[in-house]
mmCIF file of C-alpha atoms in Angstrom:
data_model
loop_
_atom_site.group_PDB
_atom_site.id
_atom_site.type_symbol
_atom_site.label_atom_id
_atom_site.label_comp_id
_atom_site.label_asym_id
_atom_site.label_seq_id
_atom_site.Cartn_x
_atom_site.Cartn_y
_atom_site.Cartn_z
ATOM 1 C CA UNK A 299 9.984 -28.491 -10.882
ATOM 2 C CA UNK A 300 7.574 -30.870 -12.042
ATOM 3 C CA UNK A 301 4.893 -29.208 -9.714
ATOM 4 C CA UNK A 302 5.604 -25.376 -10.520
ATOM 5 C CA UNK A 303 5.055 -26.657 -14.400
ATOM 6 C CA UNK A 304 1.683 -28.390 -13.655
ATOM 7 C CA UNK A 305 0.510 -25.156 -11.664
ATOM 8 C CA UNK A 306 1.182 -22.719 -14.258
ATOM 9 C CA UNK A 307 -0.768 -25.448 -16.989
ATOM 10 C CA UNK A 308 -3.730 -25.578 -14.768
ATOM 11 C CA UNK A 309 -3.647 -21.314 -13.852
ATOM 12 C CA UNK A 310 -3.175 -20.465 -17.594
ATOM 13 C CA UNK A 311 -6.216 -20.348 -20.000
ATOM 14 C CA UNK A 312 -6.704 -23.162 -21.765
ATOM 15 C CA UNK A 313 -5.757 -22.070 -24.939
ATOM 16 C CA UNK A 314 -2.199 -21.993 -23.796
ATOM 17 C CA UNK A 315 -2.379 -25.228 -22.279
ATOM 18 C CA UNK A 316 -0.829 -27.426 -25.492
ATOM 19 C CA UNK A 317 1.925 -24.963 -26.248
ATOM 20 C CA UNK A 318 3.069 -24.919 -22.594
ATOM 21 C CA UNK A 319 3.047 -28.343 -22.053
ATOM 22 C CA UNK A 320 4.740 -28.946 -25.446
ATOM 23 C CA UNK A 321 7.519 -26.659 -24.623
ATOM 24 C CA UNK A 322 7.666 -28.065 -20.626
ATOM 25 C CA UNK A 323 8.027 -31.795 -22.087
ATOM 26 C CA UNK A 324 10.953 -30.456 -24.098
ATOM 27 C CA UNK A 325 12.571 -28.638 -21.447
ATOM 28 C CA UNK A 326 12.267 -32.439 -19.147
ATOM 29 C CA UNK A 327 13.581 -34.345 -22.420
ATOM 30 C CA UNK A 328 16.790 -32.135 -23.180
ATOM 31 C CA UNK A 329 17.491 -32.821 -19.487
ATOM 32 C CA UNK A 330 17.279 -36.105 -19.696
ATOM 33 C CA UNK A 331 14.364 -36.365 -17.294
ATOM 34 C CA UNK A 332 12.337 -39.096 -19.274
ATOM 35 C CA UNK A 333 10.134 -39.979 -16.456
ATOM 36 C CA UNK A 334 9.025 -35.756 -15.756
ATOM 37 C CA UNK A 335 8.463 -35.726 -19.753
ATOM 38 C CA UNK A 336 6.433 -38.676 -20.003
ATOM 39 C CA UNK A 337 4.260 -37.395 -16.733
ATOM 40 C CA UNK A 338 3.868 -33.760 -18.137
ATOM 41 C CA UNK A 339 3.125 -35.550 -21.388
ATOM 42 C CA UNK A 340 0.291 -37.421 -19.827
ATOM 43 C CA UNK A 341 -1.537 -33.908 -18.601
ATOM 44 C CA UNK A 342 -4.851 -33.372 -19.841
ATOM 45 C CA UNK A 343 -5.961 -30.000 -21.267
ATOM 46 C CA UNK A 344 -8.593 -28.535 -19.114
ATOM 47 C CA UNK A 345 -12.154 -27.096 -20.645
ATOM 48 C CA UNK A 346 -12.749 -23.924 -19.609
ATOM 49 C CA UNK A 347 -15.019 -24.826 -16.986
ATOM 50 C CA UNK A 348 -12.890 -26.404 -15.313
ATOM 51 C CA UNK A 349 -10.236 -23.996 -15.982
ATOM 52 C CA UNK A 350 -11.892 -21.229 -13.761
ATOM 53 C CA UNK A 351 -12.765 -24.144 -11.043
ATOM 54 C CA UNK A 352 -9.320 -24.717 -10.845
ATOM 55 C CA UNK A 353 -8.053 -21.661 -10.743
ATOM 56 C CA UNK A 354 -10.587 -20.632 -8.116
ATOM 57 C CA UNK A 355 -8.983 -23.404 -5.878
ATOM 58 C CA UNK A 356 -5.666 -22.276 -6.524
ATOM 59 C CA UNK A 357 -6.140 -18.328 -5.908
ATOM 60 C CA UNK A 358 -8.790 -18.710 -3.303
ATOM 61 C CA UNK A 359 -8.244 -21.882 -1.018
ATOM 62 C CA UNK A 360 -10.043 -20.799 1.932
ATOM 63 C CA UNK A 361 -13.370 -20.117 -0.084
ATOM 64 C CA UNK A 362 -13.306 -24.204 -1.544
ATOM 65 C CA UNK A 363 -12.031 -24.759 2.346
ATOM 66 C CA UNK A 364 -15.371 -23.247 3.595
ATOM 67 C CA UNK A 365 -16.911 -24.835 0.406
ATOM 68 C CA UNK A 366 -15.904 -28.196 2.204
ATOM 69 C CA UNK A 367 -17.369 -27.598 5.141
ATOM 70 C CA UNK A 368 -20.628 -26.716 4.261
ATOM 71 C CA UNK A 369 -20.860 -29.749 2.201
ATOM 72 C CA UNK A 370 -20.539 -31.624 5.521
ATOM 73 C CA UNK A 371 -22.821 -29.888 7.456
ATOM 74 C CA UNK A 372 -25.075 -30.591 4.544
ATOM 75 C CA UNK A 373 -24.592 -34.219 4.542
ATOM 76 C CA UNK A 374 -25.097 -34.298 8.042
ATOM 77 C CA UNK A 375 -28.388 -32.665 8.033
ATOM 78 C CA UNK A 376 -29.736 -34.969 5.185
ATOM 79 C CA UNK A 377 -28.290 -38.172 7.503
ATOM 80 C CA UNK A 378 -29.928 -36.641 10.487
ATOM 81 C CA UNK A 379 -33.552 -35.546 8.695
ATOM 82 C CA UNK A 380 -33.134 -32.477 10.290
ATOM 83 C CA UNK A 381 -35.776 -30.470 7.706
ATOM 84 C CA UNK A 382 -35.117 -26.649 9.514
ATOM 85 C CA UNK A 383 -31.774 -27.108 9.319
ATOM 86 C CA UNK A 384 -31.593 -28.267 5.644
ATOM 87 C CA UNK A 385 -33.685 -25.788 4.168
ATOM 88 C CA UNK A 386 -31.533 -23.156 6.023
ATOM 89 C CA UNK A 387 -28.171 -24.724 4.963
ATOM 90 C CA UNK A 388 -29.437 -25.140 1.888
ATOM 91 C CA UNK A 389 -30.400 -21.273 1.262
ATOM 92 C CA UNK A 390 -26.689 -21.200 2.862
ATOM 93 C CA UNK A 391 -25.468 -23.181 -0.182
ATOM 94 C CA UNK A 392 -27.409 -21.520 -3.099
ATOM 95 C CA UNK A 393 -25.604 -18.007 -1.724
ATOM 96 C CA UNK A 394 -22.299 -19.207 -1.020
ATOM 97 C CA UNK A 395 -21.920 -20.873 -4.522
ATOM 98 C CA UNK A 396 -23.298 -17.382 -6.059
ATOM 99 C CA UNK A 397 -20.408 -15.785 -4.217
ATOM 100 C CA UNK A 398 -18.080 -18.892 -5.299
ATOM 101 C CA UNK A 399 -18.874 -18.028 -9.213
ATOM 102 C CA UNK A 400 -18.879 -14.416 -8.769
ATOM 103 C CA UNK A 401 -15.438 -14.989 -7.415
ATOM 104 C CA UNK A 402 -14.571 -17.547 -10.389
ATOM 105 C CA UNK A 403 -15.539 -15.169 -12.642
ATOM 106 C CA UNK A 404 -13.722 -12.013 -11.406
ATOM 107 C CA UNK A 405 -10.207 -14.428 -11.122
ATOM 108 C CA UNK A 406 -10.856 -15.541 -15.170
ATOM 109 C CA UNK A 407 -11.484 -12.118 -15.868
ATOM 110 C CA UNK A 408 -8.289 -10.905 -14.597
ATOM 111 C CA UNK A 409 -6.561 -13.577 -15.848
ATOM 112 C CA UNK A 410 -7.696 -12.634 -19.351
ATOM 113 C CA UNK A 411 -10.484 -14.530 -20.476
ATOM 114 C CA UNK A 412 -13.624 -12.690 -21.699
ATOM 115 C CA UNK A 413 -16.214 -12.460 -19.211
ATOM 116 C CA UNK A 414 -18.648 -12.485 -22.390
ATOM 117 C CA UNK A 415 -17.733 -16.057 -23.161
ATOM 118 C CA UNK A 416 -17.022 -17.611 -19.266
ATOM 119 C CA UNK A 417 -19.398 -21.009 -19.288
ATOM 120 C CA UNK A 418 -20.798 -19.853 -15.499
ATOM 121 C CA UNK A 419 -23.321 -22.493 -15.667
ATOM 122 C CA UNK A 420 -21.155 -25.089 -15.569
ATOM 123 C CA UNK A 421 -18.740 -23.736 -12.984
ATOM 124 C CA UNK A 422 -21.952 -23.259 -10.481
ATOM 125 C CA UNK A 423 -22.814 -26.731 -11.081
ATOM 126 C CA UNK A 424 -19.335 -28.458 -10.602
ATOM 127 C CA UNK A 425 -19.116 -25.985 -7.326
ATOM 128 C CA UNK A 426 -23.506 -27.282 -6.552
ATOM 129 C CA UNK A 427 -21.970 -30.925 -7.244
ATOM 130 C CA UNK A 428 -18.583 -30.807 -4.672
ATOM 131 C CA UNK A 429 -21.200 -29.889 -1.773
ATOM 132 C CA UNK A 430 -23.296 -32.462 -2.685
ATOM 133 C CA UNK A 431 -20.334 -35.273 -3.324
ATOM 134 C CA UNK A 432 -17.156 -35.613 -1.559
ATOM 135 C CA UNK A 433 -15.688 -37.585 -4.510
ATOM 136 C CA UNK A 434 -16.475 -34.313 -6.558
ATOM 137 C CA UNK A 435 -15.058 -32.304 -3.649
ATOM 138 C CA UNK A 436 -11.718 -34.083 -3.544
ATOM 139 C CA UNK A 437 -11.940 -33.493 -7.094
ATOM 140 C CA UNK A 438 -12.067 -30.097 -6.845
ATOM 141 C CA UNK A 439 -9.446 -29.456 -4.524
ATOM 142 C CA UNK A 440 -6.463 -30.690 -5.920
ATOM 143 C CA UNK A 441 -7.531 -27.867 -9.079
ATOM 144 C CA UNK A 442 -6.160 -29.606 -11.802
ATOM 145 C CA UNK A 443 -9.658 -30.799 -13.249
ATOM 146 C CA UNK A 444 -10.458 -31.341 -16.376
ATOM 147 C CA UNK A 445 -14.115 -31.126 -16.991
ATOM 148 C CA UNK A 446 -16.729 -30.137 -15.096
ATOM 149 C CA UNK A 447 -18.978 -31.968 -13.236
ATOM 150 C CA UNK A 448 -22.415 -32.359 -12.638
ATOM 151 C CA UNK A 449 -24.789 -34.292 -9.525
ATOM 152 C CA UNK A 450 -28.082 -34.983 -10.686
ATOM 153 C CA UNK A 451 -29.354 -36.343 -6.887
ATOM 154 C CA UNK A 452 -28.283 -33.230 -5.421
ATOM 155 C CA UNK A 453 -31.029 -32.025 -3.280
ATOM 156 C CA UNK A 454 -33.067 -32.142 0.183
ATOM 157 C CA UNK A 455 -33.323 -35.960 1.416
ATOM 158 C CA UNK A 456 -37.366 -36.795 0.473
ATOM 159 C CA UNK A 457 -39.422 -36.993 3.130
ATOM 160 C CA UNK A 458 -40.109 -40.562 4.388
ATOM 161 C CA UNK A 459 -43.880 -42.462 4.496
ATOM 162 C CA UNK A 460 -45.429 -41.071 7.397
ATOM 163 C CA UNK A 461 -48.267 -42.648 9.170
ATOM 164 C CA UNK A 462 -51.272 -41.221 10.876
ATOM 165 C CA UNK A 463 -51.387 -41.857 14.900
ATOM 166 C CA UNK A 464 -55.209 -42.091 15.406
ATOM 167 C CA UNK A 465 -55.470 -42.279 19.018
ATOM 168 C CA UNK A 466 -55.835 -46.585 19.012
ATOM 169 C CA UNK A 467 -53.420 -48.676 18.522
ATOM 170 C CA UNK A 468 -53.969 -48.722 14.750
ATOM 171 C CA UNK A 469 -51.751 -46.790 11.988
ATOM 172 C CA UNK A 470 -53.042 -45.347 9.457
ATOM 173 C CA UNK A 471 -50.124 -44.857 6.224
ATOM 174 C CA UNK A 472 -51.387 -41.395 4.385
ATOM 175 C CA UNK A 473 -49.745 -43.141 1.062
ATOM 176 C CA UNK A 474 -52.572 -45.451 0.822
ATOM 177 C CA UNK A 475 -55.872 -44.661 -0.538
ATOM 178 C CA UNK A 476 -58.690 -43.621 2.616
ATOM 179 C CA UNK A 477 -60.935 -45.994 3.100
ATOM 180 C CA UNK A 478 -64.848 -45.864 2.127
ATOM 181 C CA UNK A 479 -66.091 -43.252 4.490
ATOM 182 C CA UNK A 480 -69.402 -44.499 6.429
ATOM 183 C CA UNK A 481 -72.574 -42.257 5.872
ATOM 184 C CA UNK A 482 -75.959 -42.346 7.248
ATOM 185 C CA UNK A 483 -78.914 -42.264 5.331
ATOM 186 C CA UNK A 484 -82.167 -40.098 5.789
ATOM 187 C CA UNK A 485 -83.567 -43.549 7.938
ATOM 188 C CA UNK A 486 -80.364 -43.959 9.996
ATOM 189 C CA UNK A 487 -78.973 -46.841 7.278
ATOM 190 C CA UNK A 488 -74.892 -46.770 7.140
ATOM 191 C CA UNK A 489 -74.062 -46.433 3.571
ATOM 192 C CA UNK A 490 -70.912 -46.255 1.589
ATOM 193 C CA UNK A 491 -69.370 -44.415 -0.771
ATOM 194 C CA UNK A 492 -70.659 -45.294 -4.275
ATOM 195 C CA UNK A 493 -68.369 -47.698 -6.286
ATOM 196 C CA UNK A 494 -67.821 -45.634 -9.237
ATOM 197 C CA UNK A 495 -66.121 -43.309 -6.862
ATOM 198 C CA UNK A 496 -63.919 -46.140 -5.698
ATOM 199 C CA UNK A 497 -63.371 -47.584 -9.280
ATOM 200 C CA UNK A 498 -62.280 -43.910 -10.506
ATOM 201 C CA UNK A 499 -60.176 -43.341 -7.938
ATOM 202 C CA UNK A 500 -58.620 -46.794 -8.191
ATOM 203 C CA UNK A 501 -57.815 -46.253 -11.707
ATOM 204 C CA UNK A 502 -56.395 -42.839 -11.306
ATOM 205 C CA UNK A 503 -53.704 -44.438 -9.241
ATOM 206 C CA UNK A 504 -52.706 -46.655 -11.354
ATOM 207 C CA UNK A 505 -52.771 -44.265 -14.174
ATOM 208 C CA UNK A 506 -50.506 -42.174 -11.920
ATOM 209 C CA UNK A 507 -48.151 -45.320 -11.062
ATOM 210 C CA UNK A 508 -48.124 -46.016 -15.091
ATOM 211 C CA UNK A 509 -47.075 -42.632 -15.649
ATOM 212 C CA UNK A 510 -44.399 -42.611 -12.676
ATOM 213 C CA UNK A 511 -43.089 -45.836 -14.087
ATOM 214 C CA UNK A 512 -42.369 -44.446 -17.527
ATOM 215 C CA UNK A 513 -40.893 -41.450 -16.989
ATOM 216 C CA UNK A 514 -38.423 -43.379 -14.311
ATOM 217 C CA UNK A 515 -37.864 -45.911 -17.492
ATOM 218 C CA UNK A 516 -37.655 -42.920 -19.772
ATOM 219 C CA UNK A 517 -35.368 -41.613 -17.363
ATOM 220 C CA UNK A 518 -33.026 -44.630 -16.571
ATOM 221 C CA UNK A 519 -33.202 -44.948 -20.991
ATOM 222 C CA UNK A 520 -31.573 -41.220 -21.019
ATOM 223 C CA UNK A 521 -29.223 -41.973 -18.265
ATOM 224 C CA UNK A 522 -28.030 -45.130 -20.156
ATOM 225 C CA UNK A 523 -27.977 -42.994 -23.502
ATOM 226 C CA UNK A 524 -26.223 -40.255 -21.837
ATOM 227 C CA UNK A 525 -23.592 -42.678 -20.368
ATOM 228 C CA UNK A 526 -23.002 -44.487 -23.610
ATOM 229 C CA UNK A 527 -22.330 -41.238 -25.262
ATOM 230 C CA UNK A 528 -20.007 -39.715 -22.390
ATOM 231 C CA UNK A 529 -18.226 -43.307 -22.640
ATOM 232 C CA UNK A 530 -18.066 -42.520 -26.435
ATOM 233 C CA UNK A 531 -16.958 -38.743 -25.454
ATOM 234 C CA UNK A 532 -13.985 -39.753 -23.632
ATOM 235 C CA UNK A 533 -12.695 -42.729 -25.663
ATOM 236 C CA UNK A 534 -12.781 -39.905 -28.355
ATOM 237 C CA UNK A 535 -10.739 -37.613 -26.064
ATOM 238 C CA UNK A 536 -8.080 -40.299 -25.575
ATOM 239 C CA UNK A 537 -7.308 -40.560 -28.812
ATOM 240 C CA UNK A 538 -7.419 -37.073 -29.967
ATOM 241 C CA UNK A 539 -5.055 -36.638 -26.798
ATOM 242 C CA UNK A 540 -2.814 -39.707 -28.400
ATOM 243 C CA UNK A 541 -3.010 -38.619 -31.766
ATOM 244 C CA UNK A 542 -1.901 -34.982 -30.455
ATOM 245 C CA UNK A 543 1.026 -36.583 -28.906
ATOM 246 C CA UNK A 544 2.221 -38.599 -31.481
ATOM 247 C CA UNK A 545 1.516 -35.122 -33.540
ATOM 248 C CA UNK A 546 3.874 -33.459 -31.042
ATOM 249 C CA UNK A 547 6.506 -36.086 -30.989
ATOM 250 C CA UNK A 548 6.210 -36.304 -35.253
ATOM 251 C CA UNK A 549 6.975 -31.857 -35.328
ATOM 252 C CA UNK A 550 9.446 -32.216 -32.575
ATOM 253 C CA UNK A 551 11.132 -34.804 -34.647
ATOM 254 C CA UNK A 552 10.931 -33.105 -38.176
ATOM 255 C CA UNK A 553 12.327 -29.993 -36.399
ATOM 256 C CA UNK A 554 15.141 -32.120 -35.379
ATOM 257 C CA UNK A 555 15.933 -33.178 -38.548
ATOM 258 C CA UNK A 556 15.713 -29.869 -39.902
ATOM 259 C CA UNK A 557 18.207 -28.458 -37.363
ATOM 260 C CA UNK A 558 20.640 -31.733 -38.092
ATOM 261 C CA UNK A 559 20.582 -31.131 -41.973
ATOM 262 C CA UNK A 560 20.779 -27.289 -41.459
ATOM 263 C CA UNK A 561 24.243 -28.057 -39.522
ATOM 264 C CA UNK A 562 25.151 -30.176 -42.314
ATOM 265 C CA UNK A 563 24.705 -27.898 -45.048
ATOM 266 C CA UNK A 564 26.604 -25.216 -43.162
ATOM 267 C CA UNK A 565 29.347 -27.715 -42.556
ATOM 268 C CA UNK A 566 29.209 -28.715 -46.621
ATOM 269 C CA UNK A 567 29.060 -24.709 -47.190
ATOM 270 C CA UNK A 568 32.208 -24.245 -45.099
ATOM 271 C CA UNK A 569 33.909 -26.573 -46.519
ATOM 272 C CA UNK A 570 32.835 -25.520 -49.904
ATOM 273 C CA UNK A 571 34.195 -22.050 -49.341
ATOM 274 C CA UNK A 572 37.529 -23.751 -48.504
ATOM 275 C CA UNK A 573 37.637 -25.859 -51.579
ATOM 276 C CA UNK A 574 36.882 -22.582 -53.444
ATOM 277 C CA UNK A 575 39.626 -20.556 -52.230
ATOM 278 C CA UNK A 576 41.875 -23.370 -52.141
ATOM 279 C CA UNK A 577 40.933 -23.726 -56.129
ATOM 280 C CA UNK A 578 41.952 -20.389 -56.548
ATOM 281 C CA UNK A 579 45.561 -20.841 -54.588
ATOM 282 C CA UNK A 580 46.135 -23.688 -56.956
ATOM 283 C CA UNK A 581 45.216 -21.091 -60.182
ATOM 284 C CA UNK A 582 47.525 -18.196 -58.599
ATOM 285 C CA UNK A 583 50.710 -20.723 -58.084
ATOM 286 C CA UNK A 584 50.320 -22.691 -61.438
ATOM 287 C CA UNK A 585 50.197 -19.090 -63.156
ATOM 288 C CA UNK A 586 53.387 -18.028 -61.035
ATOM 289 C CA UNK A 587 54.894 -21.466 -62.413
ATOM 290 C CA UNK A 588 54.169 -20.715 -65.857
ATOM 291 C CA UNK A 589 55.781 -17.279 -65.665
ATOM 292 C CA UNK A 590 58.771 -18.837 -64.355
ATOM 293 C CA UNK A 591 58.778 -21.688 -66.856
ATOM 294 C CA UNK A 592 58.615 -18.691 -69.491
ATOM 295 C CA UNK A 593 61.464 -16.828 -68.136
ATOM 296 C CA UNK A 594 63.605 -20.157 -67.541
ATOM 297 C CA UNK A 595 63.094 -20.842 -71.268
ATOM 298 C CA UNK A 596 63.777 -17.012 -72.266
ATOM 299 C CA UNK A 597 66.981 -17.484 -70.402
ATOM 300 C CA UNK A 598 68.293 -20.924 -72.178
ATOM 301 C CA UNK A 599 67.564 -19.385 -75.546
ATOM 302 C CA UNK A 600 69.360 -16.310 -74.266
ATOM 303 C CA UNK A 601 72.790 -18.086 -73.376
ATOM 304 C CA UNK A 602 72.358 -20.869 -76.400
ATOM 305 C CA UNK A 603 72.435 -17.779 -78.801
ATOM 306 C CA UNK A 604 75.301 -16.259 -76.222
ATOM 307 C CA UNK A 605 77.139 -19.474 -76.965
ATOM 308 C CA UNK A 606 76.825 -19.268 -80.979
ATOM 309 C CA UNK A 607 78.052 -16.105 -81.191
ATOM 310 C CA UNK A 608 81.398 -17.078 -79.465
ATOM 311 C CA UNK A 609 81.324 -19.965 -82.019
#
């Protein structure tokens, strides 16, 4: 049961998501199934993002199977340096996940969300970030995320340092500046470069490793910034989630009580309606005794006077 429910949460648009769950913890908790109502309690509601990921994996499991094994071959070809073969898979990759979203799309579409307001960009780069990460990957395959996800590395493996064979025994490494080049003068003198040209260059390097070292600071800065604030994010999730709950336990109780005090007042109405008609039983039989008090004391005079006369 409990898997049927969590299927239809994570198919339906979002939008439904609260109501549905509300109404499946209700269903668990009148059958006295406390553990299913405290697990479909516990179910996060999906953005819409991850909505049409999900939904993707659950109407079209052979694309996210093929999805899988491209991001293999992929990770294989990085391990392996094997540059033809990247750039090919990775052409491979940019038009499979275009055909992944254009799937996405026309499955959210059909399933009644408006195409004008689908967040595409963030489907293509939870479906860019499951080739590039299997942890994303086994994310995305059991469809019931949440958010969607992102993989900043993602990307061809750099090229490593190569080095120049020069036909000696000697190796050049083309990272490092050249050295002064030997010239000959007009009276067959070896000269060097001039030193200006060596100081310039010099210092254009390090202006160059200055600059590469704060924009990776700059970088690592943001990346800190942006964790503290997804940290922040999702502790703010948690409790909207907990305060929702407690909100959804609060109505469910309130309706409760409504329904017991309803009963009651149609139990006090009842037996109002008795009382009433009982009241008016009393009325009709103390009226009948009065008449029949009358008639007894119309009789006694009757025979008293019967009784004087004989006198």
């Amino acid at each position: 049961m409990i898997d049927d429910v969590v299927r239809r949460l994570y198919e339906e648009p979002p939008d439904g998501f609260v109501a549905t769950r509300a109404a499946a913890v209700g269903e668990a908790r009148a059958a006295g199934d406390r553990e299913t109502a405290k697990r479909l309690a516990a179910l996060k509601k999906p953005t819409v993002a991850a909505w049409v990921v999900n939904l993707l994996v659950r109407k079209r499991p052979d694309l996210i199977g093929e999805l899988v094994e491209l991001s293999g071959a992929l990770r294989a070809a990085q391990r392996e340096l094997q540059g033809d073969q990247l750039r090919e898979l990775s052409q491979q990759r940019r038009a499979f996940v275009s055909a992944l979203v254009t799937a996405a799309r026309k499955l959210a579409v059909a399933a009644g969300a408006g195409a004008a307001k689908l967040p595409m960009g963030e489907v293509e780069a939870t479906l860019t970030a499951a080739l590039a990460d299997p942890e994303i990957a086994e994310q995305v395959q059991t469809g019931r995320l949440i958010r969607a996800a992102a993989y900043a590395g993602f990307g061809e493996v750099p090229r490593p340092r190569l080095r120049l064979i020069t036909g000696g025994e000697d190796e050049v490494d083309d990272d490092e500046p050249d050295a002064p080049v030997p010239i000959r003068g007009a009276e067959g003198r070896e000269e060097t470069e001039p030193e200006e040209a060596t100081r310039e260059a010099a210092a254009r390097e390090a202006r160059e490793r200055a600059a590469r070292e704060r924009r990776r600071r700059e970088a690592e800065r943001r990346r800190r910034e942006l964790q503290r604030e997804l940290s922040a994010a999702e502790a703010g999730e948690r409790r909207a989630d907990d305060q929702l709950t407690r909100a959804e336990s609060a109505e469910r109780d309130a309706e409760t009580l409504v329904d017991d005090l309803e009963a009651e007042l149609a139990e006090l109405e009842r037996r109002r309606t008795e009382a009433v008609a009982e009241v008016g039983r009393r009325k009709l039989a103390r009226r009948t005794a009065e008449r029949e008090a009358a008639a007894a004391r119309r009789r006694v005079g009757d025979v008293q006077a019967a009784l004087d006369d004989l006198d």
